[in-house]
Tab-separated table of C-alpha atoms in Angstrom:
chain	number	residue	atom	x	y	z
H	130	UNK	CA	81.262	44.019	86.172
H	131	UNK	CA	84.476	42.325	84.673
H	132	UNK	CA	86.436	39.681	86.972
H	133	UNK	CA	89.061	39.084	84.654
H	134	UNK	CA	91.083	42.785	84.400
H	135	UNK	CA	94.650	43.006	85.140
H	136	UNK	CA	95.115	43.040	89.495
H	137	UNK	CA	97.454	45.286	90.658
H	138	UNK	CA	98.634	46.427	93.997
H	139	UNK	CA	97.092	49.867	93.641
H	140	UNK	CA	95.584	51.841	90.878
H	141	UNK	CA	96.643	55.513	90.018
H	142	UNK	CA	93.910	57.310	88.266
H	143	UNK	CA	95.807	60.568	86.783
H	144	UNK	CA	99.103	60.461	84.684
H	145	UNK	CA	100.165	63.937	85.427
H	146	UNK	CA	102.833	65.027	87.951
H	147	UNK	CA	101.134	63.799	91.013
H	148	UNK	CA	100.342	60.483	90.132
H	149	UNK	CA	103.307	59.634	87.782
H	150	UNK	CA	105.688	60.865	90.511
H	151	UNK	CA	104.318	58.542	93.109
H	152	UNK	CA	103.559	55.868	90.660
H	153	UNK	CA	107.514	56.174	90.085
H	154	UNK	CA	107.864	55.897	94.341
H	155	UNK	CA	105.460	53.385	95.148
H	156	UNK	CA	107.294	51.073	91.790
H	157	UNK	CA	110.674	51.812	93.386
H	158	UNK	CA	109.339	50.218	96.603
H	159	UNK	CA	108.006	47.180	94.719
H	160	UNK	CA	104.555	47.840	93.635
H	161	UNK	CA	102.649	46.473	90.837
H	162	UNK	CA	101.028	49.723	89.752
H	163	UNK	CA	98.371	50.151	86.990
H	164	UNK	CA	98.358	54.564	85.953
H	165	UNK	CA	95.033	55.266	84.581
H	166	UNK	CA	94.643	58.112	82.210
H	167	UNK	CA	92.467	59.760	79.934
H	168	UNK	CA	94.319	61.233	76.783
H	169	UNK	CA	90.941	63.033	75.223
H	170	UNK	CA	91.212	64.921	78.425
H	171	UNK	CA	95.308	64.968	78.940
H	172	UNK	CA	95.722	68.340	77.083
H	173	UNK	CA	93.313	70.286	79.779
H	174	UNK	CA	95.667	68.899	82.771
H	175	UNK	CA	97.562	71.621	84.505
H	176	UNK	CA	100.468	69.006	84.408
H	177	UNK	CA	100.562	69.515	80.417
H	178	UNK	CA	100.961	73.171	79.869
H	179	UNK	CA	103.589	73.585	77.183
H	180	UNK	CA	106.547	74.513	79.264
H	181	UNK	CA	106.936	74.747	83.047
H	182	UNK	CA	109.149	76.495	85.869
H	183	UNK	CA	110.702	75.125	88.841
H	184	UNK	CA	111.158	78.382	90.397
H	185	UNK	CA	111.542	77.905	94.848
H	186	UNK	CA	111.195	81.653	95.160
H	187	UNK	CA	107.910	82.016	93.393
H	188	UNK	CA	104.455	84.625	93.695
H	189	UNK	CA	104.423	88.044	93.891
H	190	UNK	CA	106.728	87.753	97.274
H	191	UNK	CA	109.030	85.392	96.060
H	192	UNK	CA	109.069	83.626	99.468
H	193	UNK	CA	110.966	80.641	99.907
H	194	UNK	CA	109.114	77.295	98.936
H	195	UNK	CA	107.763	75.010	101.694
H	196	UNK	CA	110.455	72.136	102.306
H	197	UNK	CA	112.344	73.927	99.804
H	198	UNK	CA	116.004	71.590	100.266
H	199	UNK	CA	113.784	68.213	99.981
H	200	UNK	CA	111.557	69.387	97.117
H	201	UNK	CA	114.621	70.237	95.368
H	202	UNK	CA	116.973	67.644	96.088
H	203	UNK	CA	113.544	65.089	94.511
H	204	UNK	CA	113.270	66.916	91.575
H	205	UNK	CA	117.038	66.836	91.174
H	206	UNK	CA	117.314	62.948	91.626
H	207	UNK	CA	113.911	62.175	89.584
H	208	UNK	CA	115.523	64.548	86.752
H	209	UNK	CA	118.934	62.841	86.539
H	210	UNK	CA	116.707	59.503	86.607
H	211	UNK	CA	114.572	60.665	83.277
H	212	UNK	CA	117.627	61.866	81.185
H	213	UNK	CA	119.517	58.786	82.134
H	214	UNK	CA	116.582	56.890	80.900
H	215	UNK	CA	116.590	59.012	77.755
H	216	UNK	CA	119.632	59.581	76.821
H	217	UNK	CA	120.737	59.173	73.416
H	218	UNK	CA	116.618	59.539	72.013
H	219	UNK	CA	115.505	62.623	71.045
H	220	UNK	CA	113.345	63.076	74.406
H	221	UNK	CA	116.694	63.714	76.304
H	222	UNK	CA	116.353	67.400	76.218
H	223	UNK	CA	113.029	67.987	78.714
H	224	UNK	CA	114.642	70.459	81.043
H	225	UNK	CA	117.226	73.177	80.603
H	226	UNK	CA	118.934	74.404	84.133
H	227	UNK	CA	118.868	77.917	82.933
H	228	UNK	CA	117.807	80.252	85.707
H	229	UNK	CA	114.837	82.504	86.373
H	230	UNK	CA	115.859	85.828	86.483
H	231	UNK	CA	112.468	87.772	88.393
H	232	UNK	CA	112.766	91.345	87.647
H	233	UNK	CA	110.739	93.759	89.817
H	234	UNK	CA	107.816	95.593	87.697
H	235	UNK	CA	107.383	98.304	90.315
H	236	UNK	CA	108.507	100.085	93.641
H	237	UNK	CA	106.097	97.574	95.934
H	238	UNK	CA	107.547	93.697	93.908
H	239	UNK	CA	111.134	95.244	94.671
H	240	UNK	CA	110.272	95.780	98.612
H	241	UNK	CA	109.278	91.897	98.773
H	242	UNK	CA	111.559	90.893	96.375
H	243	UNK	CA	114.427	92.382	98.663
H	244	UNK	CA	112.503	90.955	101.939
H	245	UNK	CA	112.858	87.024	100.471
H	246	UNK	CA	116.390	87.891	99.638
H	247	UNK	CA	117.476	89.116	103.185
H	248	UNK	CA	115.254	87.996	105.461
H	249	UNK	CA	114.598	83.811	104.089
H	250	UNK	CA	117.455	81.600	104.896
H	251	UNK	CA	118.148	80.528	101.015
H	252	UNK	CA	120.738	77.833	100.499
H	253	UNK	CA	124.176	79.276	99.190
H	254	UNK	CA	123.943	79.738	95.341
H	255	UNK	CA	121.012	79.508	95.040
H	256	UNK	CA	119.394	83.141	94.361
H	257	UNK	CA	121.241	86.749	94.422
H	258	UNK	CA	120.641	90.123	94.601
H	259	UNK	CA	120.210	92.016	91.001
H	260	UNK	CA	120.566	95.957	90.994
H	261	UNK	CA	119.406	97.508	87.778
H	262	UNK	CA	122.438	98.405	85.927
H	263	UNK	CA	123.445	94.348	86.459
H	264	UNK	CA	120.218	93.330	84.762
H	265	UNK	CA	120.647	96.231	82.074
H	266	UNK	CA	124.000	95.239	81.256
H	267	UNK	CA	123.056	90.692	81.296
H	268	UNK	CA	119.885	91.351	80.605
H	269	UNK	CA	119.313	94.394	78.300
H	270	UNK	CA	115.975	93.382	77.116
H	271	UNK	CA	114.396	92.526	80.570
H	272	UNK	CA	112.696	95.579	82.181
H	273	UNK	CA	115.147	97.078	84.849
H	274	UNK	CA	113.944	100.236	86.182
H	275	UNK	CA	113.927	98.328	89.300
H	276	UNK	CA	116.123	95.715	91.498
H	277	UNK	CA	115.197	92.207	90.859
H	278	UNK	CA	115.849	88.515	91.778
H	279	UNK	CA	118.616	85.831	90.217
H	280	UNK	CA	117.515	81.845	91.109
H	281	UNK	CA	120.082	80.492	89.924
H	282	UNK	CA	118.261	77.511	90.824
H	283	UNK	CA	115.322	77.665	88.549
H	284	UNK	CA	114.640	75.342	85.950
H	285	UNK	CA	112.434	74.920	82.725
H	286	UNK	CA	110.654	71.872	81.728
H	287	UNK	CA	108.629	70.549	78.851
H	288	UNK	CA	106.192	68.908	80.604
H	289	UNK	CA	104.492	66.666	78.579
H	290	UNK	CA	107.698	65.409	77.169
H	291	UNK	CA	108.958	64.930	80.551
H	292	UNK	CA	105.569	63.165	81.380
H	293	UNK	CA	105.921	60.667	78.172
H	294	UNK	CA	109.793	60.134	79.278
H	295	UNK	CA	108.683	58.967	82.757
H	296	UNK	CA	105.504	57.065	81.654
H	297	UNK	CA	107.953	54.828	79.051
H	298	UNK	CA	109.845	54.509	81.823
H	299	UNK	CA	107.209	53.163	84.406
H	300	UNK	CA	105.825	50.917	81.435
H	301	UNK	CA	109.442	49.491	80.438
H	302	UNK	CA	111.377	49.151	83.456
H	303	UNK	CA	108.621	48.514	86.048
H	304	UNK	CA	105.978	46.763	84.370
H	305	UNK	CA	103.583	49.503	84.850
H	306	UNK	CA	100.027	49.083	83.184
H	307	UNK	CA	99.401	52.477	81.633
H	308	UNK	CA	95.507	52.484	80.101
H	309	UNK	CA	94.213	55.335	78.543
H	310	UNK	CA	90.372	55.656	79.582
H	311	UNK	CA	88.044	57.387	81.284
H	312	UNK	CA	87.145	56.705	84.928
H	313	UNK	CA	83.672	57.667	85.403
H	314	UNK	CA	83.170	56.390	89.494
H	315	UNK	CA	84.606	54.129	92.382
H	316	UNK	CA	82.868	51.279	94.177
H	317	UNK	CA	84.184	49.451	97.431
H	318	UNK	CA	84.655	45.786	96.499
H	319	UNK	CA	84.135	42.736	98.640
H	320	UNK	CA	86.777	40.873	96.564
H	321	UNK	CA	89.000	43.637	95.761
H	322	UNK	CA	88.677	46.402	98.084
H	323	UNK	CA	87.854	48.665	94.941
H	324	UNK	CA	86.451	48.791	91.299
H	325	UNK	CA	87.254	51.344	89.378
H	326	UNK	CA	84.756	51.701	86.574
H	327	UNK	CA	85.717	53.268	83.095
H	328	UNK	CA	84.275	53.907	79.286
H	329	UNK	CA	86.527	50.628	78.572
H	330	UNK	CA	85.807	48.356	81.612
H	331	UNK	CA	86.146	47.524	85.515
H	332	UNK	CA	89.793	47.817	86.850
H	333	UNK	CA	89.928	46.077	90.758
H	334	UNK	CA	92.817	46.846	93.348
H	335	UNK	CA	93.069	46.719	97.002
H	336	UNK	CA	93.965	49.966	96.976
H	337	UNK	CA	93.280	53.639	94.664
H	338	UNK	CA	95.280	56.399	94.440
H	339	UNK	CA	93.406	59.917	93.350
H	340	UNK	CA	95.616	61.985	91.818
H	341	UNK	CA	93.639	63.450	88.344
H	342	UNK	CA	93.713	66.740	89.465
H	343	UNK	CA	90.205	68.260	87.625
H	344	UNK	CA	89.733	64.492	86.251
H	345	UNK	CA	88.783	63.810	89.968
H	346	UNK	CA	87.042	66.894	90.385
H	347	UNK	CA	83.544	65.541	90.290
H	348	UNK	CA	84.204	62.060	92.125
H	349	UNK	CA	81.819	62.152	95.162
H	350	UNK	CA	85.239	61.144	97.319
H	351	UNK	CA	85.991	64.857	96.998
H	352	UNK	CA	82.917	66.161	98.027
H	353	UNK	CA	83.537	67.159	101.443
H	354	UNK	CA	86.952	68.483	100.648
H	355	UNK	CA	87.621	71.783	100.131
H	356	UNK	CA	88.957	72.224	96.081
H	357	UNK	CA	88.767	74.686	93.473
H	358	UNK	CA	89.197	74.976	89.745
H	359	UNK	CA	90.863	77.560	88.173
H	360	UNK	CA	91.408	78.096	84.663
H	361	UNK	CA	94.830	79.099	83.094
H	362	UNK	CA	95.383	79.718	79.718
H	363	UNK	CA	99.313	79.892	77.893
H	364	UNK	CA	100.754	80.917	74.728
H	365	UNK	CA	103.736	79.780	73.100
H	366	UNK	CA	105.456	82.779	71.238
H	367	UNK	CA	108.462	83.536	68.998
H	368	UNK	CA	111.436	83.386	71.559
H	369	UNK	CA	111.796	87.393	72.896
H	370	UNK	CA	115.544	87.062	72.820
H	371	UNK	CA	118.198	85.866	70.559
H	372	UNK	CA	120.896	85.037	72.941
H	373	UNK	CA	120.627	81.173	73.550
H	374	UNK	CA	120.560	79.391	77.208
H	375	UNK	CA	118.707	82.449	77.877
H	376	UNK	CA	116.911	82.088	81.588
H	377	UNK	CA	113.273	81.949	82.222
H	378	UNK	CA	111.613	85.150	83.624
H	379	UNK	CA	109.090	85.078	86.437
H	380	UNK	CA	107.376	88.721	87.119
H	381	UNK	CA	103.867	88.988	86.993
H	382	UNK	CA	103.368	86.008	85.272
H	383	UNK	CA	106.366	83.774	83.327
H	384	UNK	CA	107.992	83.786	80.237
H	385	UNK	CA	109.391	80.072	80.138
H	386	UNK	CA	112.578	79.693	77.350
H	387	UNK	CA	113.256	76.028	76.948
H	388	UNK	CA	116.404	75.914	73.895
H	389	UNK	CA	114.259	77.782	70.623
H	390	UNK	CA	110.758	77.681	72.551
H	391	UNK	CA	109.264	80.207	74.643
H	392	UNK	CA	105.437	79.780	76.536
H	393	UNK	CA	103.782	82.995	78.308
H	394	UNK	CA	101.641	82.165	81.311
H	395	UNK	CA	99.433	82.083	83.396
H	396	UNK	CA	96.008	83.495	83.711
H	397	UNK	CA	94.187	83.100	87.133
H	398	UNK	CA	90.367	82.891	86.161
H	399	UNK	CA	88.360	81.764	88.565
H	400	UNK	CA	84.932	81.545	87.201
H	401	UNK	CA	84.772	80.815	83.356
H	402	UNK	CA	82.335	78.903	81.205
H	403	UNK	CA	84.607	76.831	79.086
H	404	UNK	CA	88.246	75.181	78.178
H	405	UNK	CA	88.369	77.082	75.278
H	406	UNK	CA	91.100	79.431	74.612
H	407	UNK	CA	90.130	83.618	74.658
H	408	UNK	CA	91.538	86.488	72.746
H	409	UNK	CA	91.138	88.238	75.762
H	410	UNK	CA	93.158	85.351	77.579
H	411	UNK	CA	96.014	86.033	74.665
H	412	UNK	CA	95.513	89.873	75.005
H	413	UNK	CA	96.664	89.640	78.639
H	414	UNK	CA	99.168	87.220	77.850
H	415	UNK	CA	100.703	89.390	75.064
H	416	UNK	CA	100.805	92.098	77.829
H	417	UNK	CA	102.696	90.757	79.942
H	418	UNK	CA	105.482	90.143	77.540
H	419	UNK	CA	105.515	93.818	76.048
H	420	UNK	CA	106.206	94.828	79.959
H	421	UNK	CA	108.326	92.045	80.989
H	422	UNK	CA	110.601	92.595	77.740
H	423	UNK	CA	109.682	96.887	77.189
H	424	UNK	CA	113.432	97.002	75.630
H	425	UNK	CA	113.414	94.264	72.949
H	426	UNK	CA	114.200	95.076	69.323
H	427	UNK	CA	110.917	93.199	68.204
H	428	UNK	CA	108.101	94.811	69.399
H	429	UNK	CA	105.384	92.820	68.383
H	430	UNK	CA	104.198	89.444	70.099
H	431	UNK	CA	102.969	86.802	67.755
H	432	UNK	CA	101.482	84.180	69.217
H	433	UNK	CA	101.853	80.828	67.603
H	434	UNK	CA	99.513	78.470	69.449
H	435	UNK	CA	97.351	78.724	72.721
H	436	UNK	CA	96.428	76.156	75.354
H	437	UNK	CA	93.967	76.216	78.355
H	438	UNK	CA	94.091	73.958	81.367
H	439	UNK	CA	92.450	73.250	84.749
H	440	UNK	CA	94.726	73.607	87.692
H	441	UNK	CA	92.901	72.272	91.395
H	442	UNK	CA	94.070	74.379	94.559
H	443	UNK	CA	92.820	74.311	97.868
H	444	UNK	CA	92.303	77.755	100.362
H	445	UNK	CA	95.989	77.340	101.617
H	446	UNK	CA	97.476	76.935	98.337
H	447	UNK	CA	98.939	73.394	99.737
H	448	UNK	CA	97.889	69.835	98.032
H	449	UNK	CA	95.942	67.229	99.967
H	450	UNK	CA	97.147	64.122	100.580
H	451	UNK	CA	96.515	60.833	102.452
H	452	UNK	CA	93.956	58.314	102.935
H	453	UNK	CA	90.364	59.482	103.069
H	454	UNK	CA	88.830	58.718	106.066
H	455	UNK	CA	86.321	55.620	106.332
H	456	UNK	CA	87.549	54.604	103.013
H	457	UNK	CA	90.427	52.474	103.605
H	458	UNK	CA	92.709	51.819	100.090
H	459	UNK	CA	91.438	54.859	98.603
H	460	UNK	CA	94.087	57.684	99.004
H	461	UNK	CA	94.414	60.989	97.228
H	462	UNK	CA	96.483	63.738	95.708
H	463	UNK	CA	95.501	66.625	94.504
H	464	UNK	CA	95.654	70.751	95.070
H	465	UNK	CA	99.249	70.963	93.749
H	466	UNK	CA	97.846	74.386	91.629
H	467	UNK	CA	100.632	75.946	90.245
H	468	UNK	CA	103.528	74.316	92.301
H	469	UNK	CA	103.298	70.679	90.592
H	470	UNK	CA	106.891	70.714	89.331
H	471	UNK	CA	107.949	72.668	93.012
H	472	UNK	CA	106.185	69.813	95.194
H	473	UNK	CA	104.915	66.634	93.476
H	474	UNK	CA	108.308	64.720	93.054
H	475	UNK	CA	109.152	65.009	96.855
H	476	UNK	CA	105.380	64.671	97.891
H	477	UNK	CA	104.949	61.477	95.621
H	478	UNK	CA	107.769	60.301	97.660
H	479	UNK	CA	106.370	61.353	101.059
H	480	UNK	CA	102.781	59.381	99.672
H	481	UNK	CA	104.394	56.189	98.817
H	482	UNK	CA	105.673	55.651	101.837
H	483	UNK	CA	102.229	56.364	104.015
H	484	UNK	CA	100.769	54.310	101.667
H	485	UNK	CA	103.156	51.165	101.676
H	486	UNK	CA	104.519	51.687	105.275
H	487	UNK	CA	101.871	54.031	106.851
H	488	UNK	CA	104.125	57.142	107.362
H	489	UNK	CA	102.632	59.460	108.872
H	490	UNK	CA	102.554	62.655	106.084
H	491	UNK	CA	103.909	66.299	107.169
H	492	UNK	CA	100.565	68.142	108.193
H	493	UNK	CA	101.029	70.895	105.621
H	494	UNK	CA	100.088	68.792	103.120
H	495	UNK	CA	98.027	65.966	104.559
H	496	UNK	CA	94.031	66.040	103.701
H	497	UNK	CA	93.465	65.850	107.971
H	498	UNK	CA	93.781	69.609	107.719
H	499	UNK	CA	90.789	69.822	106.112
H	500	UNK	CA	88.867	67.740	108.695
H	501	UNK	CA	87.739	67.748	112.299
H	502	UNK	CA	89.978	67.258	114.938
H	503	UNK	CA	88.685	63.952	115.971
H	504	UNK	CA	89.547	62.434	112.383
């Protein structure tokens, strides 16, 4: 076991959302920080689907997000922070704040749809009410035999530009160590506190950030935590509509428009084999286009590439965070699911601070959920 690897103050093993959010936290609060990645494995992240949604009235009931405001207000800040960073490259153009219109696809998604709207106390401008001759006459493509939501809010990211934006910026203007490797287990250190041992060589810190979503997945630190993998698959299409700026539409499923691009997801597979993409995985994909879009000219749905990823959620569909108990320095983040770009910006904030100043974290998200009440 190697002595003589770069020391840091903590070591984040996962470049996606989760740990490149906090990474960007704990650097702001003066850590040395070392981001471990693997970039075999970096195009089966969840964080690295093609193109992603910030949408705070998402699922089937569009309810409001938890901490909605904060999450918001962190994504906002760490957004204006990347395009100040990139402006004038050709990475400036990660995001577009177009919108999510969420049509209704039936009677029963226009009740809830209509329950979020009235019932959730939504911030002024930030959703409104859509009757079907308004999203016939904006909208004339979009189905709208039913009422139907406008965030106004929403957003659409590429996420693994946004992801190489932020890790240039880590590297250049914090002194980050990014390595790309494989982290195949953890041992407590006498010297250290811990080693983290890879397919390159032994990285020591006094303290270790988990944040590799399915990366982690089989690290024996997880084993008594309640996690599970489920497969999504995505396909990037021709763009349904020709107007640009066009918003993103979240029904069953999203179509995410980012300038010329557009990606279809998710599937929701919960037991599966493989990584590999499925022509039945496209099938439904292509579906849910034709009956998100039933009035576009083009009626046909090529599909011109496909992608499969891992996404980690836990029973309440809330990530787990903190320190794991009779392991002191090793911390973790993970369960994010399908609300990465929703939550990780303001949780890596919340995480940085309980690990530097030993904040106590908001219980909906902290890992002592998930244990007995004496821990």
């Amino acid at each position: 076991m190697s002595s003589k690897t770069p020391k840091s103050d903590i070591i984040i093993i996962g470049g996606g959302l989760a740990g490149s959010f906090t990474a960007l936290s704990l650097c702001e609060m003066g850590l040395k920080c070392t981001l471990i990645h693997s970039n075999s494995d970096t195009r089966s992240a969840a964080s690295m689907v093609p193109l992603a949604l910030y949408n705070p009235a998402a699922a089937l009931r569009a309810q409001k997000g938890w901490m909605a405001e904060e999450c918001a207000k962190s994504l906002q800040d760490v957004t204006k922070k990347l395009e100040a960073f990139a402006s004038g490259s050709a990475n400036e153009s990660f995001y577009a704040d177009n919108g999510v219109i969420r049509p209704a696809l039936d009677s029963e998604m226009e009740g809830h749809f209509r329950k979020s709207f009235e019932q959730e106390e939504w911030p002024e401008g930030w959703i409104s009410w859509m009757n079907p001759d308004e999203i016939s006459k904006k909208y004339p493509e979009v189905e709208n035999r039913f009422s139907g939501l406008h965030v106004h809010s929403g957003k659409t990211y590429d996420t693994p530009k946004l992801l190489h934006i932020l890790h240039t910026k880590l590297a250049e203007e914090f002194g980050c160590l990014i390595i790309d490797a494989e982290v195949s287990g953890l041992q407590q250190d006498d010297d250290y506190g811990w080693s983290v041992i890879t397919n390159k060589t032994t990285y020591q810190s006094k303290n270790v950030l988990l944040a590799a979503g399915s990366g982690s997945f089989g690290l024996s630190e997880l084993k008594d935590f309640k996690l599970h993998q489920v497969k999504g698959q995505a396909i990037e299409i021709e763009k349904p509509v020709s107007k640009g700026n066009y918003p993103s539409v979240s029904s069953k499923g999203y179509i995410a428009i980012l300038g010329e691009r557009a990606v279809v997801g998710s599937t929701y597979e919960h037991h599966f084999n493989d990584l590999q993409t499925t022509e039945k995985g496209e099938q439904l994909l292509q579906n849910k286009v034709t009956r998100t879009f039933p009035n576009r000219e083009i009626k046909e749905v090529k599909v011109k590439s496909a992608w499969a990823g891992i996404r980690i959620t836990t029973p309440d569909r809330m990530p787990l965070m903190g320190q794991i108990p009779g392991k002191p320095g090793l911390f973790l983040s993970v369960g994010f699911g399908s609300k990465g770009m929703m939550y990780a910006p303001y949780c890596g904030e919340l995480l940085a601070r309980h690990i530097v100043n030993g904040a106590e974290l908001p219980f909906e998200v902290s890992l002592k959920r998930q244990l007995p009440p004496s821990d």
